[in-house]
PDB file of C-alpha atoms and ligand atoms in Angstrom:
ATOM      1  CA  MET A   1      17.130 -19.354 -48.375  1.00  0.00           C
ATOM      2  CA  LYS A   2      19.951 -19.568 -50.841  1.00  0.00           C
ATOM      3  CA  ASN A   3      21.206 -23.187 -51.371  1.00  0.00           C
ATOM      4  CA  ILE A   4      24.549 -24.422 -52.647  1.00  0.00           C
ATOM      5  CA  ALA A   5      24.275 -27.553 -54.763  1.00  0.00           C
ATOM      6  CA  VAL A   6      27.038 -30.024 -53.770  1.00  0.00           C
ATOM      7  CA  TYR A   7      27.948 -32.965 -55.927  1.00  0.00           C
ATOM      8  CA  CYS A   8      30.420 -35.511 -54.227  1.00  0.00           C
ATOM      9  CA  GLY A   9      31.250 -39.189 -54.007  1.00  0.00           C
ATOM     10  CA  ALA A  10      28.748 -41.706 -52.783  1.00  0.00           C
ATOM     11  CA  ALA A  11      32.084 -43.332 -51.534  1.00  0.00           C
ATOM     12  CA  ALA A  12      34.252 -41.470 -48.982  1.00  0.00           C
ATOM     13  CA  GLY A  13      37.686 -41.910 -50.744  1.00  0.00           C
ATOM     14  CA  ASN A  14      40.558 -43.384 -48.941  1.00  0.00           C
ATOM     15  CA  LYS A  15      42.312 -40.430 -47.401  1.00  0.00           C
ATOM     16  CA  PRO A  16      40.932 -38.669 -44.104  1.00  0.00           C
ATOM     17  CA  ILE A  17      41.240 -35.200 -45.860  1.00  0.00           C
ATOM     18  CA  PHE A  18      38.264 -36.058 -48.231  1.00  0.00           C
ATOM     19  CA  LYS A  19      36.032 -36.652 -45.132  1.00  0.00           C
ATOM     20  CA  ASP A  20      37.444 -33.558 -43.326  1.00  0.00           C
ATOM     21  CA  SER A  21      36.750 -31.366 -46.493  1.00  0.00           C
ATOM     22  CA  ALA A  22      33.161 -32.478 -46.625  1.00  0.00           C
ATOM     23  CA  ILE A  23      32.775 -31.535 -42.860  1.00  0.00           C
ATOM     24  CA  LYS A  24      34.443 -28.247 -43.514  1.00  0.00           C
ATOM     25  CA  LEU A  25      32.395 -27.394 -46.671  1.00  0.00           C
ATOM     26  CA  GLY A  26      29.194 -28.123 -44.650  1.00  0.00           C
ATOM     27  CA  GLN A  27      30.252 -25.865 -41.861  1.00  0.00           C
ATOM     28  CA  TRP A  28      31.021 -23.067 -44.406  1.00  0.00           C
ATOM     29  CA  ILE A  29      27.625 -23.427 -45.858  1.00  0.00           C
ATOM     30  CA  VAL A  30      26.054 -22.975 -42.556  1.00  0.00           C
ATOM     31  CA  ASP A  31      28.332 -20.079 -41.548  1.00  0.00           C
ATOM     32  CA  ASN A  32      27.471 -18.243 -44.624  1.00  0.00           C
ATOM     33  CA  ASN A  33      23.779 -18.653 -44.080  1.00  0.00           C
ATOM     34  CA  TYR A  34      23.273 -21.056 -47.183  1.00  0.00           C
ATOM     35  CA  GLY A  35      21.325 -24.259 -47.229  1.00  0.00           C
ATOM     36  CA  LEU A  36      22.565 -27.449 -48.918  1.00  0.00           C
ATOM     37  CA  THR A  37      21.030 -29.006 -52.005  1.00  0.00           C
ATOM     38  CA  TYR A  38      22.490 -32.489 -52.853  1.00  0.00           C
ATOM     39  CA  GLY A  39      21.705 -35.888 -54.067  1.00  0.00           C
ATOM     40  CA  GLY A  40      20.087 -37.092 -50.758  1.00  0.00           C
ATOM     41  CA  GLY A  41      22.339 -40.098 -50.327  1.00  0.00           C
ATOM     42  CA  VAL A  42      23.530 -41.392 -46.741  1.00  0.00           C
ATOM     43  CA  TYR A  43      26.846 -43.119 -47.832  1.00  0.00           C
ATOM     44  CA  GLY A  44      30.080 -41.679 -48.602  1.00  0.00           C
ATOM     45  CA  LEU A  45      30.984 -37.917 -48.760  1.00  0.00           C
ATOM     46  CA  MET A  46      27.360 -37.326 -49.536  1.00  0.00           C
ATOM     47  CA  GLY A  47      26.303 -38.449 -45.939  1.00  0.00           C
ATOM     48  CA  VAL A  48      29.285 -36.791 -44.390  1.00  0.00           C
ATOM     49  CA  ILE A  49      28.388 -33.289 -45.740  1.00  0.00           C
ATOM     50  CA  ALA A  50      24.610 -33.755 -45.057  1.00  0.00           C
ATOM     51  CA  ASP A  51      25.428 -34.674 -41.427  1.00  0.00           C
ATOM     52  CA  SER A  52      27.922 -31.762 -41.140  1.00  0.00           C
ATOM     53  CA  VAL A  53      25.231 -29.338 -42.076  1.00  0.00           C
ATOM     54  CA  LEU A  54      22.408 -30.981 -40.023  1.00  0.00           C
ATOM     55  CA  GLU A  55      24.593 -31.087 -36.941  1.00  0.00           C
ATOM     56  CA  GLN A  56      24.720 -27.237 -37.101  1.00  0.00           C
ATOM     57  CA  ASN A  57      20.990 -26.986 -37.429  1.00  0.00           C
ATOM     58  CA  GLY A  58      21.451 -26.142 -40.995  1.00  0.00           C
ATOM     59  CA  TYR A  59      18.970 -26.904 -43.918  1.00  0.00           C
ATOM     60  CA  VAL A  60      19.533 -29.986 -46.070  1.00  0.00           C
ATOM     61  CA  HIS A  61      17.532 -30.621 -49.304  1.00  0.00           C
ATOM     62  CA  GLY A  62      18.057 -33.899 -50.838  1.00  0.00           C
ATOM     63  CA  ILE A  63      16.773 -34.785 -54.389  1.00  0.00           C
ATOM     64  CA  ILE A  64      17.090 -38.482 -55.031  1.00  0.00           C
ATOM     65  CA  THR A  65      15.725 -40.918 -57.708  1.00  0.00           C
ATOM     66  CA  LYS A  66      12.909 -43.304 -56.993  1.00  0.00           C
ATOM     67  CA  GLN A  67      15.255 -46.156 -57.834  1.00  0.00           C
ATOM     68  CA  LEU A  68      17.925 -45.070 -55.365  1.00  0.00           C
ATOM     69  CA  ASN A  69      15.489 -44.389 -52.747  1.00  0.00           C
ATOM     70  CA  ASP A  70      13.788 -47.815 -53.129  1.00  0.00           C
ATOM     71  CA  ARG A  71      17.423 -49.390 -52.470  1.00  0.00           C
ATOM     72  CA  LYS A  72      17.334 -47.474 -49.214  1.00  0.00           C
ATOM     73  CA  LEU A  73      20.149 -45.248 -50.104  1.00  0.00           C
ATOM     74  CA  ALA A  74      18.589 -41.972 -48.932  1.00  0.00           C
ATOM     75  CA  HIS A  75      19.612 -40.171 -45.899  1.00  0.00           C
ATOM     76  CA  PRO A  76      16.749 -40.692 -43.292  1.00  0.00           C
ATOM     77  CA  ASN A  77      16.917 -37.284 -41.513  1.00  0.00           C
ATOM     78  CA  LEU A  78      17.000 -34.483 -44.043  1.00  0.00           C
ATOM     79  CA  SER A  79      15.047 -31.258 -43.782  1.00  0.00           C
ATOM     80  CA  LYS A  80      13.452 -32.177 -46.999  1.00  0.00           C
ATOM     81  CA  LEU A  81      13.642 -35.088 -49.351  1.00  0.00           C
ATOM     82  CA  ASP A  82      12.284 -35.020 -52.860  1.00  0.00           C
ATOM     83  CA  ILE A  83      12.002 -38.132 -54.755  1.00  0.00           C
ATOM     84  CA  VAL A  84      12.069 -37.833 -58.574  1.00  0.00           C
ATOM     85  CA  GLU A  85      11.666 -40.407 -61.469  1.00  0.00           C
ATOM     86  CA  THR A  86      14.994 -39.938 -63.304  1.00  0.00           C
ATOM     87  CA  MET A  87      18.549 -38.636 -62.914  1.00  0.00           C
ATOM     88  CA  ASP A  88      17.842 -35.900 -65.512  1.00  0.00           C
ATOM     89  CA  ILE A  89      14.959 -34.524 -63.447  1.00  0.00           C
ATOM     90  CA  ARG A  90      17.146 -34.799 -60.209  1.00  0.00           C
ATOM     91  CA  LYS A  91      19.947 -32.790 -61.842  1.00  0.00           C
ATOM     92  CA  ARG A  92      17.693 -30.118 -63.207  1.00  0.00           C
ATOM     93  CA  GLU A  93      15.980 -29.834 -59.849  1.00  0.00           C
ATOM     94  CA  MET A  94      19.243 -29.566 -58.094  1.00  0.00           C
ATOM     95  CA  LEU A  95      20.249 -26.603 -60.316  1.00  0.00           C
ATOM     96  CA  ASN A  96      16.791 -24.843 -59.945  1.00  0.00           C
ATOM     97  CA  ASN A  97      17.044 -25.126 -56.156  1.00  0.00           C
ATOM     98  CA  SER A  98      20.543 -23.616 -55.777  1.00  0.00           C
ATOM     99  CA  ILE A  99      22.622 -20.492 -56.524  1.00  0.00           C
ATOM    100  CA  ALA A 100      25.937 -22.291 -57.028  1.00  0.00           C
ATOM    101  CA  SER A 101      27.379 -25.673 -57.800  1.00  0.00           C
ATOM    102  CA  ILE A 102      30.364 -27.114 -55.947  1.00  0.00           C
ATOM    103  CA  ALA A 103      32.023 -30.427 -56.586  1.00  0.00           C
ATOM    104  CA  LEU A 104      33.894 -32.155 -53.682  1.00  0.00           C
ATOM    105  CA  PRO A 105      36.089 -35.178 -54.668  1.00  0.00           C
ATOM    106  CA  GLY A 106      34.025 -37.984 -56.099  1.00  0.00           C
ATOM    107  CA  GLY A 107      33.794 -40.431 -58.974  1.00  0.00           C
ATOM    108  CA  PRO A 108      32.148 -40.634 -62.296  1.00  0.00           C
ATOM    109  CA  GLY A 109      28.733 -39.458 -60.990  1.00  0.00           C
ATOM    110  CA  THR A 110      30.329 -36.300 -59.498  1.00  0.00           C
ATOM    111  CA  LEU A 111      32.382 -35.563 -62.668  1.00  0.00           C
ATOM    112  CA  GLU A 112      29.168 -35.971 -64.862  1.00  0.00           C
ATOM    113  CA  GLU A 113      27.055 -33.768 -62.774  1.00  0.00           C
ATOM    114  CA  ILE A 114      29.376 -30.780 -62.492  1.00  0.00           C
ATOM    115  CA  SER A 115      30.480 -31.111 -66.127  1.00  0.00           C
ATOM    116  CA  GLU A 116      26.928 -31.091 -67.114  1.00  0.00           C
ATOM    117  CA  ALA A 117      26.265 -28.085 -64.975  1.00  0.00           C
ATOM    118  CA  PHE A 118      29.032 -26.193 -66.602  1.00  0.00           C
ATOM    119  CA  SER A 119      28.155 -27.200 -70.200  1.00  0.00           C
ATOM    120  CA  TRP A 120      24.665 -25.907 -69.562  1.00  0.00           C
ATOM    121  CA  ALA A 121      26.240 -22.741 -68.162  1.00  0.00           C
ATOM    122  CA  LYS A 122      28.050 -22.276 -71.659  1.00  0.00           C
ATOM    123  CA  ILE A 123      24.707 -22.552 -73.519  1.00  0.00           C
ATOM    124  CA  GLY A 124      22.737 -20.214 -71.318  1.00  0.00           C
ATOM    125  CA  ASP A 125      20.631 -22.995 -69.453  1.00  0.00           C
ATOM    126  CA  ASN A 126      22.222 -22.561 -66.070  1.00  0.00           C
ATOM    127  CA  ASP A 127      23.185 -19.479 -64.131  1.00  0.00           C
ATOM    128  CA  ASN A 128      24.904 -21.156 -61.357  1.00  0.00           C
ATOM    129  CA  PRO A 129      28.835 -20.648 -61.050  1.00  0.00           C
ATOM    130  CA  CYS A 130      30.631 -24.016 -61.217  1.00  0.00           C
ATOM    131  CA  ILE A 131      33.366 -24.797 -58.794  1.00  0.00           C
ATOM    132  CA  PHE A 132      35.675 -27.721 -58.176  1.00  0.00           C
ATOM    133  CA  TYR A 133      36.658 -27.655 -54.555  1.00  0.00           C
ATOM    134  CA  ASN A 134      40.170 -28.948 -55.266  1.00  0.00           C
ATOM    135  CA  ILE A 135      41.032 -30.662 -52.020  1.00  0.00           C
ATOM    136  CA  ASP A 136      44.555 -32.321 -51.954  1.00  0.00           C
ATOM    137  CA  HIS A 137      45.125 -31.582 -55.609  1.00  0.00           C
ATOM    138  CA  TYR A 138      42.421 -34.120 -56.481  1.00  0.00           C
ATOM    139  CA  TYR A 139      41.237 -32.255 -59.585  1.00  0.00           C
ATOM    140  CA  ASP A 140      44.630 -30.954 -60.833  1.00  0.00           C
ATOM    141  CA  SER A 141      44.603 -33.271 -63.741  1.00  0.00           C
ATOM    142  CA  LEU A 142      41.050 -32.203 -64.798  1.00  0.00           C
ATOM    143  CA  MET A 143      42.173 -28.493 -64.341  1.00  0.00           C
ATOM    144  CA  GLU A 144      45.067 -29.104 -66.799  1.00  0.00           C
ATOM    145  CA  PHE A 145      42.571 -30.716 -69.094  1.00  0.00           C
ATOM    146  CA  PHE A 146      40.395 -27.651 -69.147  1.00  0.00           C
ATOM    147  CA  ASP A 147      43.519 -25.620 -70.059  1.00  0.00           C
ATOM    148  CA  ASN A 148      44.272 -27.978 -72.874  1.00  0.00           C
ATOM    149  CA  MET A 149      40.746 -27.372 -74.234  1.00  0.00           C
ATOM    150  CA  VAL A 150      41.694 -23.755 -74.465  1.00  0.00           C
ATOM    151  CA  GLU A 151      44.978 -24.444 -75.988  1.00  0.00           C
ATOM    152  CA  ASN A 152      43.347 -26.616 -78.527  1.00  0.00           C
ATOM    153  CA  GLY A 153      40.542 -24.068 -79.429  1.00  0.00           C
ATOM    154  CA  PHE A 154      37.629 -26.112 -77.839  1.00  0.00           C
ATOM    155  CA  LEU A 155      36.953 -23.618 -75.022  1.00  0.00           C
ATOM    156  CA  GLU A 156      37.342 -19.864 -75.223  1.00  0.00           C
ATOM    157  CA  PRO A 157      39.639 -18.253 -72.565  1.00  0.00           C
ATOM    158  CA  SER A 158      36.627 -16.158 -71.178  1.00  0.00           C
ATOM    159  CA  GLY A 159      34.606 -19.375 -70.850  1.00  0.00           C
ATOM    160  CA  ARG A 160      37.569 -21.105 -68.950  1.00  0.00           C
ATOM    161  CA  LYS A 161      37.429 -18.198 -66.481  1.00  0.00           C
ATOM    162  CA  LYS A 162      33.824 -19.292 -65.574  1.00  0.00           C
ATOM    163  CA  VAL A 163      34.838 -22.453 -63.904  1.00  0.00           C
ATOM    164  CA  LEU A 164      36.946 -22.354 -60.749  1.00  0.00           C
ATOM    165  CA  PHE A 165      39.300 -24.835 -59.333  1.00  0.00           C
ATOM    166  CA  SER A 166      40.255 -23.933 -55.733  1.00  0.00           C
ATOM    167  CA  ASP A 167      40.941 -25.257 -52.319  1.00  0.00           C
ATOM    168  CA  SER A 168      40.282 -21.791 -50.806  1.00  0.00           C
ATOM    169  CA  LEU A 169      36.780 -21.338 -49.356  1.00  0.00           C
ATOM    170  CA  PRO A 170      37.260 -17.416 -49.259  1.00  0.00           C
ATOM    171  CA  GLU A 171      38.110 -17.534 -52.874  1.00  0.00           C
ATOM    172  CA  ILE A 172      35.208 -19.705 -53.629  1.00  0.00           C
ATOM    173  CA  LYS A 173      32.811 -17.299 -51.833  1.00  0.00           C
ATOM    174  CA  ASN A 174      34.265 -14.394 -53.852  1.00  0.00           C
ATOM    175  CA  PHE A 175      33.930 -16.233 -57.113  1.00  0.00           C
ATOM    176  CA  ILE A 176      30.267 -16.979 -56.207  1.00  0.00           C
ATOM    177  CA  ASP A 177      29.400 -13.359 -55.114  1.00  0.00           C
ATOM    178  CA  SER A 178      31.210 -11.780 -58.214  1.00  0.00           C
ATOM    179  CA  TYR A 179      29.899 -14.338 -60.921  1.00  0.00           C
ATOM    180  CA  THR A 180      28.364 -13.405 -64.049  1.00  0.00           C
ATOM    181  CA  PRO A 181      27.178 -16.242 -66.391  1.00  0.00           C
ATOM    182  CA  PRO A 182      29.332 -16.817 -69.463  1.00  0.00           C
ATOM    183  CA  GLU A 183      28.459 -15.183 -72.818  1.00  0.00           C
ATOM    184  CA  LEU A 184      26.563 -17.508 -74.996  1.00  0.00           C
ATOM    185  CA  ARG A 185      28.813 -19.580 -77.275  1.00  0.00           C
ATOM    186  CA  HIS A 186      29.466 -18.469 -80.579  1.00  0.00           C
ATOM    187  CA  TYR A 187      29.618 -21.034 -83.507  1.00  0.00           C
ATOM    188  CA  LYS A 188      31.433 -20.530 -86.667  1.00  0.00           C
TER     189      LYS A 188
HETATM  190  P1  AMP B 201      30.115 -40.871 -57.587  1.00  0.00           P
HETATM  191  O1  AMP B 201      30.877 -39.636 -57.722  1.00  0.00           O
HETATM  192  O2  AMP B 201      30.284 -41.773 -58.825  1.00  0.00           O
HETATM  193  O3  AMP B 201      30.308 -41.652 -56.362  1.00  0.00           O
HETATM  194  O4  AMP B 201      28.522 -40.511 -57.703  1.00  0.00           O
HETATM  195  C1  AMP B 201      28.077 -39.587 -56.783  1.00  0.00           C
HETATM  196  C2  AMP B 201      27.029 -38.805 -57.466  1.00  0.00           C
HETATM  197  O5  AMP B 201      26.089 -39.523 -58.189  1.00  0.00           O
HETATM  198  C3  AMP B 201      26.113 -38.169 -56.374  1.00  0.00           C
HETATM  199  O6  AMP B 201      26.451 -36.581 -56.497  1.00  0.00           O
HETATM  200  C4  AMP B 201      24.734 -38.584 -56.676  1.00  0.00           C
HETATM  201  O7  AMP B 201      24.020 -37.442 -57.552  1.00  0.00           O
HETATM  202  C5  AMP B 201      24.844 -39.756 -57.583  1.00  0.00           C
HETATM  203  N1  AMP B 201      24.863 -41.022 -56.872  1.00  0.00           N
HETATM  204  C6  AMP B 201      25.624 -42.040 -57.203  1.00  0.00           C
HETATM  205  N2  AMP B 201      25.480 -43.039 -56.124  1.00  0.00           N
HETATM  206  C7  AMP B 201      24.396 -42.550 -55.229  1.00  0.00           C
HETATM  207  C8  AMP B 201      23.896 -43.129 -54.158  1.00  0.00           C
HETATM  208  N3  AMP B 201      24.218 -44.311 -53.564  1.00  0.00           N
HETATM  209  N4  AMP B 201      22.938 -42.373 -53.509  1.00  0.00           N
HETATM  210  C9  AMP B 201      22.702 -41.109 -53.941  1.00  0.00           C
HETATM  211  N5  AMP B 201      23.120 -40.663 -55.024  1.00  0.00           N
HETATM  212  C10 AMP B 201      24.038 -41.176 -55.788  1.00  0.00           C
END
């Protein structure tokens, strides 16, 4: 089965639309015959998307660190739960077990994980397309910052096209289906 790696807040945010979008993304994953790979947590949008997929008899693979699991933060009913030693192993395993990376709204953890995935794509270490599910314009300021990177010569225009900001699931599906990894970075 092809899994989608989803990064999202361990909090739920303070607008109903965030929770609604996690439910919708979970339904989209099942409707498109994907499984979900995620950080294994039970709280916030993490728990919401896992429950959304499970409620439709979908497949959910959680990958959590030993430290978070010992603190009883893991979802108790996943299809599969892997417990790993470090965040670095967890992030690598999430990429190895998925075909695309999608960020729902979230905090610093979410930002770090999807940014790392995209930076690894740029150096040839990750073949997953990277997508910001831009619900309620949550990621607009970050999208502008990526454009700013291009304007200031820190990201090639061709590289910028390899990360998608979108609130449209059909557009996201099309991006995944037509994606080819970026050319390797040139240094001069
Ligand atoms: P944040 O966006 O800062 O809420 O962090 C969420 C991301 O960090 C998730 O995608 C997880 O990989 C990781 N994370 C942070 N807190 C937890 C938690 N309580 N349980 C599981 N994963 C967590």
